[in-house]
Short mmCIF file of C-alpha atoms and ligand atoms in Angstrom, two decimals:
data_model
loop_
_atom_site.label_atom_id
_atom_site.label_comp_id
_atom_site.label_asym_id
_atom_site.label_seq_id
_atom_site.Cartn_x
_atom_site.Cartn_y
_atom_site.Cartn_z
CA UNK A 1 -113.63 -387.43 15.94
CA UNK A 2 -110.56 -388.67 13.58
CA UNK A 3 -108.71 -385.62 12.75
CA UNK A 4 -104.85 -385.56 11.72
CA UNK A 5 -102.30 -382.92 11.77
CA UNK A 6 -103.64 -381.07 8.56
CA UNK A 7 -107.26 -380.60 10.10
CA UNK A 8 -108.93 -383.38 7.82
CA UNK A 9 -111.46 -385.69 9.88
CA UNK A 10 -112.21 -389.32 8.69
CA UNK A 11 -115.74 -389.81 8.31
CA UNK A 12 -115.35 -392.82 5.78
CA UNK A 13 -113.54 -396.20 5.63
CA UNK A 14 -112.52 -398.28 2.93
CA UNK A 15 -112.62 -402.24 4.47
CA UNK A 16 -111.76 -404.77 1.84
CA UNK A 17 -112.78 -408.26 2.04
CA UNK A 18 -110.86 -410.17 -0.07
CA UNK A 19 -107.99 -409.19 -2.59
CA UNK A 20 -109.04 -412.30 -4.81
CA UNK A 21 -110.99 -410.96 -8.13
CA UNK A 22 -112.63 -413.45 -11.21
CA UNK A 23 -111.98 -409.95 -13.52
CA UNK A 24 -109.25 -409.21 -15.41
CA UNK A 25 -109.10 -405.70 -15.83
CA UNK A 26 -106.29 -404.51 -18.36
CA UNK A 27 -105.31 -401.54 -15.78
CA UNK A 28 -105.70 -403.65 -12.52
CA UNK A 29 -104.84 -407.38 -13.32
CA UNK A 30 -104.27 -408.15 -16.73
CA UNK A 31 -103.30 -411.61 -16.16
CA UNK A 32 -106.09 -412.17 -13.67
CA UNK A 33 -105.26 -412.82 -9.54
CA UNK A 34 -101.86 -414.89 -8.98
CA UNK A 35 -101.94 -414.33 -5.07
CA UNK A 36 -102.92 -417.26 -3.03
CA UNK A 37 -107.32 -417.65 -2.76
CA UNK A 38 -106.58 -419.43 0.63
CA UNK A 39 -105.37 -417.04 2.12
CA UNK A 40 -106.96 -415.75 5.30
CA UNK A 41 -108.83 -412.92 5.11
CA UNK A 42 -110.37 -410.76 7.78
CA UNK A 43 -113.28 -412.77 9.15
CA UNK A 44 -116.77 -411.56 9.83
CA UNK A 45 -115.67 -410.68 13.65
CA UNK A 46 -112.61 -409.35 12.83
CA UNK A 47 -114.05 -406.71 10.36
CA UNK A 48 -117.44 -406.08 12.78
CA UNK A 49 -114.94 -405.13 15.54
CA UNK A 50 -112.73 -402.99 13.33
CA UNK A 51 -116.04 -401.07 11.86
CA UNK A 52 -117.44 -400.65 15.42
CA UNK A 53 -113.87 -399.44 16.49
CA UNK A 54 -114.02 -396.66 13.11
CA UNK A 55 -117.77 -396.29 14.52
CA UNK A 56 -116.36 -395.43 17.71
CA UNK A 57 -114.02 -392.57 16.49
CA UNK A 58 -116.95 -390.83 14.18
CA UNK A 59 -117.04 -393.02 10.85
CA UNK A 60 -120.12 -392.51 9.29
CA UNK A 61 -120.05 -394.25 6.05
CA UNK A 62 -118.01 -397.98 5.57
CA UNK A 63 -117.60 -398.80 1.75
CA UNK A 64 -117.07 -402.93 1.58
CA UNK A 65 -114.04 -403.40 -1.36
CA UNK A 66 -111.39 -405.89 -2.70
CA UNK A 67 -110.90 -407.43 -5.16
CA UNK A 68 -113.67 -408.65 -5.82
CA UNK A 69 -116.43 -408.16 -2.43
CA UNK A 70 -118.88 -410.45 -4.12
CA UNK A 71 -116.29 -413.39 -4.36
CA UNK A 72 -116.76 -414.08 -0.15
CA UNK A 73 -120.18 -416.46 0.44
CA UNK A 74 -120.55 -414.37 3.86
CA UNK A 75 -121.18 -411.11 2.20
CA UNK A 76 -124.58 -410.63 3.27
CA UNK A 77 -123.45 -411.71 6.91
CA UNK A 78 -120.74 -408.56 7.37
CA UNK A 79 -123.24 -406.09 5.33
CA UNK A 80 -125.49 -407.14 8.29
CA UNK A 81 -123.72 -406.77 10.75
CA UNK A 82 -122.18 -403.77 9.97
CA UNK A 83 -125.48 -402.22 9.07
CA UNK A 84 -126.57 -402.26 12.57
CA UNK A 85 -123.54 -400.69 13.98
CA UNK A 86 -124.42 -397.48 15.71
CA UNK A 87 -123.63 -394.33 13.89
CA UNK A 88 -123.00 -395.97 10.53
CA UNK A 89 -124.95 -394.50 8.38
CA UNK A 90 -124.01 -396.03 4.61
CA UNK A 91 -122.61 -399.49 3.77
CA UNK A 92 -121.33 -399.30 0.21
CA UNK A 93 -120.22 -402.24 -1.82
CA UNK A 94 -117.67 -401.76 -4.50
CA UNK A 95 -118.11 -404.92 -7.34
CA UNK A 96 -117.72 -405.41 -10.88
CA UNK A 97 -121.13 -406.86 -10.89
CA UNK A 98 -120.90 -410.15 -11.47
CA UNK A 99 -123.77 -411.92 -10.77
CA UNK A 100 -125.59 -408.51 -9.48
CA UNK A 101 -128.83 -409.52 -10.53
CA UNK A 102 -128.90 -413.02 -8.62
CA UNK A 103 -127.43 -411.06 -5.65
CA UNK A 104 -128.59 -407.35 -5.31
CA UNK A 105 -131.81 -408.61 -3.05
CA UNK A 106 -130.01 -410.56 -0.37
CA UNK A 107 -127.88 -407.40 -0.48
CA UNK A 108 -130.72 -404.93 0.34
CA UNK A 109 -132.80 -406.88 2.43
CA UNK A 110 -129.22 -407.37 4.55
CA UNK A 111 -129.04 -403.54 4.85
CA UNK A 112 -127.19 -402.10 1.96
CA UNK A 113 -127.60 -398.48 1.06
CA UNK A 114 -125.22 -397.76 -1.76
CA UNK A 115 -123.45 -399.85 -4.44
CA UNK A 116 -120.91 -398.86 -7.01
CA UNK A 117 -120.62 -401.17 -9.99
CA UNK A 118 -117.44 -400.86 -12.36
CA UNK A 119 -118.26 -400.09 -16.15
CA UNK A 120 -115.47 -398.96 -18.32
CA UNK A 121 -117.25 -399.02 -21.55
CA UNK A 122 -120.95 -399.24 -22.54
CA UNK A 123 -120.62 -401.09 -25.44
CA UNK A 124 -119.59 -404.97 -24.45
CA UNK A 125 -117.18 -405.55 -27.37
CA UNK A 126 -114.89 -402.75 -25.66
CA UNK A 127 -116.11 -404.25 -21.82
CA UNK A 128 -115.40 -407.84 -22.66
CA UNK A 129 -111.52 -406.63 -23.65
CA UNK A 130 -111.08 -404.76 -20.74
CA UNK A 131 -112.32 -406.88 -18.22
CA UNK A 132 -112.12 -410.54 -19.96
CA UNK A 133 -115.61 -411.11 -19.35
CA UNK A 134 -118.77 -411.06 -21.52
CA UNK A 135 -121.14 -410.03 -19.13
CA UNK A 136 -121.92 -406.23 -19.67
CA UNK A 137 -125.95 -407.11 -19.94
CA UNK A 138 -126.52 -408.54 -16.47
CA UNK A 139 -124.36 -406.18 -15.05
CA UNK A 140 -126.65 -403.26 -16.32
CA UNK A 141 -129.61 -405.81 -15.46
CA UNK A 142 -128.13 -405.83 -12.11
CA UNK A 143 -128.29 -401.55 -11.86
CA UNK A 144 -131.93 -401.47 -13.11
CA UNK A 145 -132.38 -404.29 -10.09
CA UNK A 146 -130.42 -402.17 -7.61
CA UNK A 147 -132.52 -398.98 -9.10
CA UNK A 148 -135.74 -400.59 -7.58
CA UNK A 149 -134.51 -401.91 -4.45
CA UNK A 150 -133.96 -397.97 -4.00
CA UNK A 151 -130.36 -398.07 -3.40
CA UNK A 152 -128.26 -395.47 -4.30
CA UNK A 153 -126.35 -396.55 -7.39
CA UNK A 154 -123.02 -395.08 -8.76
CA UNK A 155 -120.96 -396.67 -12.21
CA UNK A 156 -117.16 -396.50 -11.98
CA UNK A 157 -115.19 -395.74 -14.76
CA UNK A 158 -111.79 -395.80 -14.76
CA UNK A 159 -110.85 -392.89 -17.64
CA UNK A 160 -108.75 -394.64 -20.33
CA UNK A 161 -107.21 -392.28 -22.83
CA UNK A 162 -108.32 -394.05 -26.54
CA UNK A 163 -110.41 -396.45 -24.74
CA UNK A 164 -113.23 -394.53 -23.31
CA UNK A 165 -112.60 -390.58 -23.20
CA UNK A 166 -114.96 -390.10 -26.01
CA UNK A 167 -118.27 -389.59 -24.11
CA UNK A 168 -120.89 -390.31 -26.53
CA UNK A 169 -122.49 -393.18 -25.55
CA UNK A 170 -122.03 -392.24 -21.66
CA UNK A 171 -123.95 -388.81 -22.19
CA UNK A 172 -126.68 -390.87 -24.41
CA UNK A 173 -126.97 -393.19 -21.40
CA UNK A 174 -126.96 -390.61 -18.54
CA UNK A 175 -129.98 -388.77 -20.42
CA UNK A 176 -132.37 -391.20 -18.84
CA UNK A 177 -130.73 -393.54 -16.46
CA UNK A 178 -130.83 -391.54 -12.61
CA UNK A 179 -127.32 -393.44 -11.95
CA UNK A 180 -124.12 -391.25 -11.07
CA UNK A 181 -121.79 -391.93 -13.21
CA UNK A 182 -118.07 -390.92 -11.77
CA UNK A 183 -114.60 -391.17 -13.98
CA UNK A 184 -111.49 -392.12 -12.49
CA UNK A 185 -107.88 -390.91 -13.59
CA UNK A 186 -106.08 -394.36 -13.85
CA UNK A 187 -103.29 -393.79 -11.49
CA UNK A 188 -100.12 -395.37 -11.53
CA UNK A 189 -99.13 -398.80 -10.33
CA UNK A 190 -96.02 -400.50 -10.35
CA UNK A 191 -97.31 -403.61 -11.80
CA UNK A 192 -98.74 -401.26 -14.57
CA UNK A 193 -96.49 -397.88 -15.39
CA UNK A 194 -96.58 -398.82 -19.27
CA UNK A 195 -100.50 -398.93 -19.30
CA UNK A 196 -100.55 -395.35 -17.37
CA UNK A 197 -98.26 -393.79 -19.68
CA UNK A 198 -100.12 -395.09 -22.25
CA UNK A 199 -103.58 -394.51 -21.52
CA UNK A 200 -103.28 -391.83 -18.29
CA UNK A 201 -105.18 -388.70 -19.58
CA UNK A 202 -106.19 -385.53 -16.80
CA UNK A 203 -110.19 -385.57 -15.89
CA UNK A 204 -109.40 -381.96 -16.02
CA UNK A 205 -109.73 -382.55 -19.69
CA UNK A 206 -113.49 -383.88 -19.00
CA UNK A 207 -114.50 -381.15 -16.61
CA UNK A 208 -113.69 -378.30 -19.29
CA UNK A 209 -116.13 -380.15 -21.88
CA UNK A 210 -119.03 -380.19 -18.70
CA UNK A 211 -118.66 -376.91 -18.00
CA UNK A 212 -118.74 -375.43 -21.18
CA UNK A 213 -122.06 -377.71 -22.21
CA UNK A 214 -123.76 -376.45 -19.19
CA UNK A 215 -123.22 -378.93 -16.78
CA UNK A 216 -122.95 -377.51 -12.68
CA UNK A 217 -121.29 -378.50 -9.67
CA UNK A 218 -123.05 -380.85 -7.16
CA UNK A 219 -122.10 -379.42 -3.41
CA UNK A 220 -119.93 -381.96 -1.83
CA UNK A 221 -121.46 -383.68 1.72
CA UNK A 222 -118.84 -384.41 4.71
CA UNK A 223 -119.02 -388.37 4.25
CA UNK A 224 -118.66 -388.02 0.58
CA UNK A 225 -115.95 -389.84 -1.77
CA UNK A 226 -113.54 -388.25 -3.37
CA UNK A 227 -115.21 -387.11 -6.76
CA UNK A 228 -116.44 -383.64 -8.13
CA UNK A 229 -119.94 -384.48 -9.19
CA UNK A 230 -121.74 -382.78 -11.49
CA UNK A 231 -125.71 -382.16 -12.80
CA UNK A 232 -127.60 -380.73 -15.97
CA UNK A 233 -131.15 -379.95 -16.06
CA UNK A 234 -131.98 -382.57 -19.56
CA UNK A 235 -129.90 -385.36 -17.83
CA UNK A 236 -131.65 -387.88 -15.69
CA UNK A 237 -127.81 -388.89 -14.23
CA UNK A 238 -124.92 -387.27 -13.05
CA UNK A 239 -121.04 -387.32 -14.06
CA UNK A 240 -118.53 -387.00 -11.38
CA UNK A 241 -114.92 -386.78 -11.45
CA UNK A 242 -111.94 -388.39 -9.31
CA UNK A 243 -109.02 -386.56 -10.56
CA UNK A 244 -105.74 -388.01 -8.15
CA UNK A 245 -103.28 -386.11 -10.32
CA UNK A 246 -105.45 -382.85 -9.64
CA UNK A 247 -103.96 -379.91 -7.63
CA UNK A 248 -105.25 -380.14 -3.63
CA UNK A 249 -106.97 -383.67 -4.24
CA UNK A 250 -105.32 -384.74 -0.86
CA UNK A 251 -106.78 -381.65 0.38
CA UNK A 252 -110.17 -382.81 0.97
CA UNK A 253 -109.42 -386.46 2.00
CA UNK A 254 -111.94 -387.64 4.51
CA UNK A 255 -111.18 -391.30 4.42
CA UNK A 256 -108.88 -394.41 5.74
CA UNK A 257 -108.86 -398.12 4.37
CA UNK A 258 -108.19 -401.18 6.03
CA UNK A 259 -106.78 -403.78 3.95
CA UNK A 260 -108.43 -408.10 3.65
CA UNK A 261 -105.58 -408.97 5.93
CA UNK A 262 -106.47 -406.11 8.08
CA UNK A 263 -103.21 -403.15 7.47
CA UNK A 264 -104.22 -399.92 8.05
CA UNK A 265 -103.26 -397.91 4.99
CA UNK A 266 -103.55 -393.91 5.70
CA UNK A 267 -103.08 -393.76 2.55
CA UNK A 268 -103.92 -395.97 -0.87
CA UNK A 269 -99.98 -394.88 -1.93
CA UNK A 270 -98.10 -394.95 1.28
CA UNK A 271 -95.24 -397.69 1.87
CA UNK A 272 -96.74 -400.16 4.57
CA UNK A 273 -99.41 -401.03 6.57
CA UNK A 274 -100.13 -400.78 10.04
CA UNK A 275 -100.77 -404.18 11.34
CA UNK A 276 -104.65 -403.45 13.31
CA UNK A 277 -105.02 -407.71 13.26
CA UNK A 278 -103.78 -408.50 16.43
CA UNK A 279 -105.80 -405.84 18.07
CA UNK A 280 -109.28 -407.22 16.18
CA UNK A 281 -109.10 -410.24 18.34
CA UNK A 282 -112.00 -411.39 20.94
CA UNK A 283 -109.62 -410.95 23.84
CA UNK A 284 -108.14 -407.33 23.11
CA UNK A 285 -110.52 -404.48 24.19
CA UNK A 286 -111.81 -402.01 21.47
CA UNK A 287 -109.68 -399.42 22.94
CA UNK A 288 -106.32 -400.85 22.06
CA UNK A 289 -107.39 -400.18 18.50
CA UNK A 290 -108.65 -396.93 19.06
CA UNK A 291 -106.14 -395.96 20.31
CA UNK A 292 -103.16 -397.60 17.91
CA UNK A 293 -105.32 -395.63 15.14
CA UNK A 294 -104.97 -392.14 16.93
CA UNK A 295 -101.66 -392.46 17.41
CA UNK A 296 -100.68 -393.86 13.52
CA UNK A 297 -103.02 -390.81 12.41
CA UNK A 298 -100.06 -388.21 13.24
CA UNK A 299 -98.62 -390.12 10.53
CA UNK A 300 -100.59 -389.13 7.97
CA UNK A 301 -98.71 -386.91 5.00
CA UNK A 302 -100.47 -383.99 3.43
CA UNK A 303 -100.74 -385.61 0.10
CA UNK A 304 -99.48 -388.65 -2.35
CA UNK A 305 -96.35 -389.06 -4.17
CA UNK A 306 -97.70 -389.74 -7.52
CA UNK A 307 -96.48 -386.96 -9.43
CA UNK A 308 -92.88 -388.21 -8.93
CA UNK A 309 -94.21 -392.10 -10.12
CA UNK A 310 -94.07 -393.01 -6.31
CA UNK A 311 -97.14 -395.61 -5.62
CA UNK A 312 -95.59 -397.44 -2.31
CA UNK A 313 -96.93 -400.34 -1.62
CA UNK A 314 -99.39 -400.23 -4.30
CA UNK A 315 -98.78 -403.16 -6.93
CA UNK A 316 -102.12 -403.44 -8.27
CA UNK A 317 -105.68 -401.44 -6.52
CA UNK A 318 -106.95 -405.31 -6.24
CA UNK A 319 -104.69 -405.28 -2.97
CA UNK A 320 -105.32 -402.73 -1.16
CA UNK A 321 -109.30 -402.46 -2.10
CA UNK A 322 -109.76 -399.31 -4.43
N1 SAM B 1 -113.56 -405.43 -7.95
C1 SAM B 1 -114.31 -404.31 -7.58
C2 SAM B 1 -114.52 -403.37 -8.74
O1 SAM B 1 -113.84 -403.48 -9.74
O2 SAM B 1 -115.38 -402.50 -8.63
C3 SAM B 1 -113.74 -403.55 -6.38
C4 SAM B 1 -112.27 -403.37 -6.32
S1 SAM B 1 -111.57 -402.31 -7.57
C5 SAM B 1 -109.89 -402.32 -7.11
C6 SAM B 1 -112.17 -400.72 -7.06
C7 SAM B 1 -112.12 -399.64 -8.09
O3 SAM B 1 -110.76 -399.33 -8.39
C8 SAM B 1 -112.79 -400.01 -9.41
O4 SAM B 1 -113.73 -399.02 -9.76
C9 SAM B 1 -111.64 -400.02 -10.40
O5 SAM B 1 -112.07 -399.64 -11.67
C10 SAM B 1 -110.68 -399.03 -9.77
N2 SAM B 1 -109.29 -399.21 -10.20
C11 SAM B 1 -108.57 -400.35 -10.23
N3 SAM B 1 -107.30 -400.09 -10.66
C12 SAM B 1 -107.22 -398.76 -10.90
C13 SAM B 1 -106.18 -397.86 -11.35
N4 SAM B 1 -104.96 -398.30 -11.63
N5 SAM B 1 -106.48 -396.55 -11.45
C14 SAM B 1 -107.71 -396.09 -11.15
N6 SAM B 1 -108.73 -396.86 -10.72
C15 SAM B 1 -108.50 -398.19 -10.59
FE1 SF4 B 2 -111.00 -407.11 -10.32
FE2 SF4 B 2 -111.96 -404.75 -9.70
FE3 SF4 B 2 -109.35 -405.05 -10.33
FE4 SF4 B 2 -111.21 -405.30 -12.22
S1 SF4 B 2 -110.73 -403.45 -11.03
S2 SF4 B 2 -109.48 -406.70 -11.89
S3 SF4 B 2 -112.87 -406.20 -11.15
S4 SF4 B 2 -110.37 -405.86 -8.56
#
């Protein structure tokens, strides 16, 4: 099993497929992708071989990222074959949820078990400015679809001080819909520092307002992501909470991401890569991997820089996969 110097094992791995996204979110890209779209992204085999290699060292749960995940034709293909990996237990898809509805099947019936769609505001005046695009209704279309092809359905929302941190419409929805719905601390960027100082407020602030309306703790699972969930008895849904900026977040972090041009990052914040292409070729044996992994793992720091405005190689979370 993955363990590092502080005792944490890594039961969960980020891959991203592509860092090209169609969105424009005001915290992530406000001026919408400027890398190149040509550019060569992991492949099908490449990704297989590093989720078999993760496989290998006691990853139980792969979460499929970007950019944008739903942007690559061969989708379905990788969910596939990663599906049928021994010892994976969960393929996740993080999307915005464009075109979910005209999608979600070929998703399931390819072996999904979890999807997390981004919605930073319920009403679609507010979504349409944050993301650029109109299409709040088929996204939630897209949920309800997901809902009955019994996946296991989560909402995003990245926590936007003025934007979205009144809850009103969020409890309303919750009260019915059995969806998980987790806020994110925007963290810091350095393509974005004016938006975080602007907008950055502590989920801390979120998590006094649960507790004192009677909301409780959900236990936390060893594969699990990195929010605090939470459950009342009159709500259908759940909130959760990803606080970054929290005290000991780092503490409990169970996971390792593999960027679309196939870095190793230990870390979303930490300065550079670890280049695992050349060892996801045909010709190199599984092992080399395996082995370049345990030995970058000693690597690892106890937690991120943020709190001194330090996001490495983090320009925007469209790079990396979030
Ligand atoms: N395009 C997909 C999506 O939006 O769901 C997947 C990639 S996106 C980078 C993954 C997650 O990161 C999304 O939930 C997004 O809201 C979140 N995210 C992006 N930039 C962020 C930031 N600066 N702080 C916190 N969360 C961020
Ligand atoms: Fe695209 Fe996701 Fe970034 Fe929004 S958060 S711009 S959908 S990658």
């Amino acid at each position: 099993m993955l363990q590092d110097t502080f005792g944490r094992r890594f039961y969960y791995l980020r891959l991203s497929v592509t860092d090209v996204c169609n969105f424009s979110c005001s915290y992530c890209l406000p001026d919408g992708y400027q890398g190149r779209p040509d550019e060569a992204f992991l492949s099908p085999d490449e990704l297989v071989k590093a989720a078999r290699g993760f496989a290998a060292m006691g990853t139980q749960k792969i979460r499929l990222t970007g950019g944008e995940p739903s942007l690559r034709s061969d989708l379905p293909e990788i969910i596939e074959r990663i599906h049928t990996i021994e010892g994976i237990q969960t393929v996740a898809v993080t999307t915005n949820g464009y075109k979910l509805p005209q999608r979600i099947k070929r998703w399931a019936d390819a072996g999904l078990t979890q999807i997390n769609v981004s919605i930073d505001s319920l009403d679609p005046i507010e979504f349409k400015h944050i993301t650029g695009h109109d299409r709040l209704p088929e996204i939630l279309d897209g949920i309800t679809e997901a809902k009955a092809l019994g996946l296991t359905v989560k909402v995003n929302s990245v926590l936007m001080k003025d934007v979205n941190d009144d809850m009103t419409s969020v409890l309303h929805w919750l009260r019915t819909n059995p969806v998980t719905l987790r806020f994110i601390e925007v963290m810091e960027t350095s393509d974005q520092e004016v938006f975080f100082r602007q907008h950055h407020i502590s989920g801390g602030t979120i998590k006094s307002r649960l507790l004192a309306d009677g909301w409780q703790p959900v236990l936390r699972k060893v594969a699990d992501g990195p929010a605090q969930e939470f459950w009342h008895p009159a709500f259908a849904g759940r909130i959760g909470l990803i606080m970054p900026y929290s005290k000991d977040f780092c503490a409990t972090c169970n996971r390792l991401r593999i960027s679309s041009l196939g870095k190793l990052h230990l870390c979303l914040f930490a300065e550079q890569g670890i280049d695992l292409r050349p060892l996801l070729q045909p010709d190199v044996p599984l092992s080399a991997m395996i082995d370049a992994v345990t030995r970058h793992l000693g690597a690892k720091k106890a937690g991120h820089d943020l709190f001194s405005h330090a996001s490495g190689a983090m320009a925007n979370l469209s790079q990396i996969g979030g």
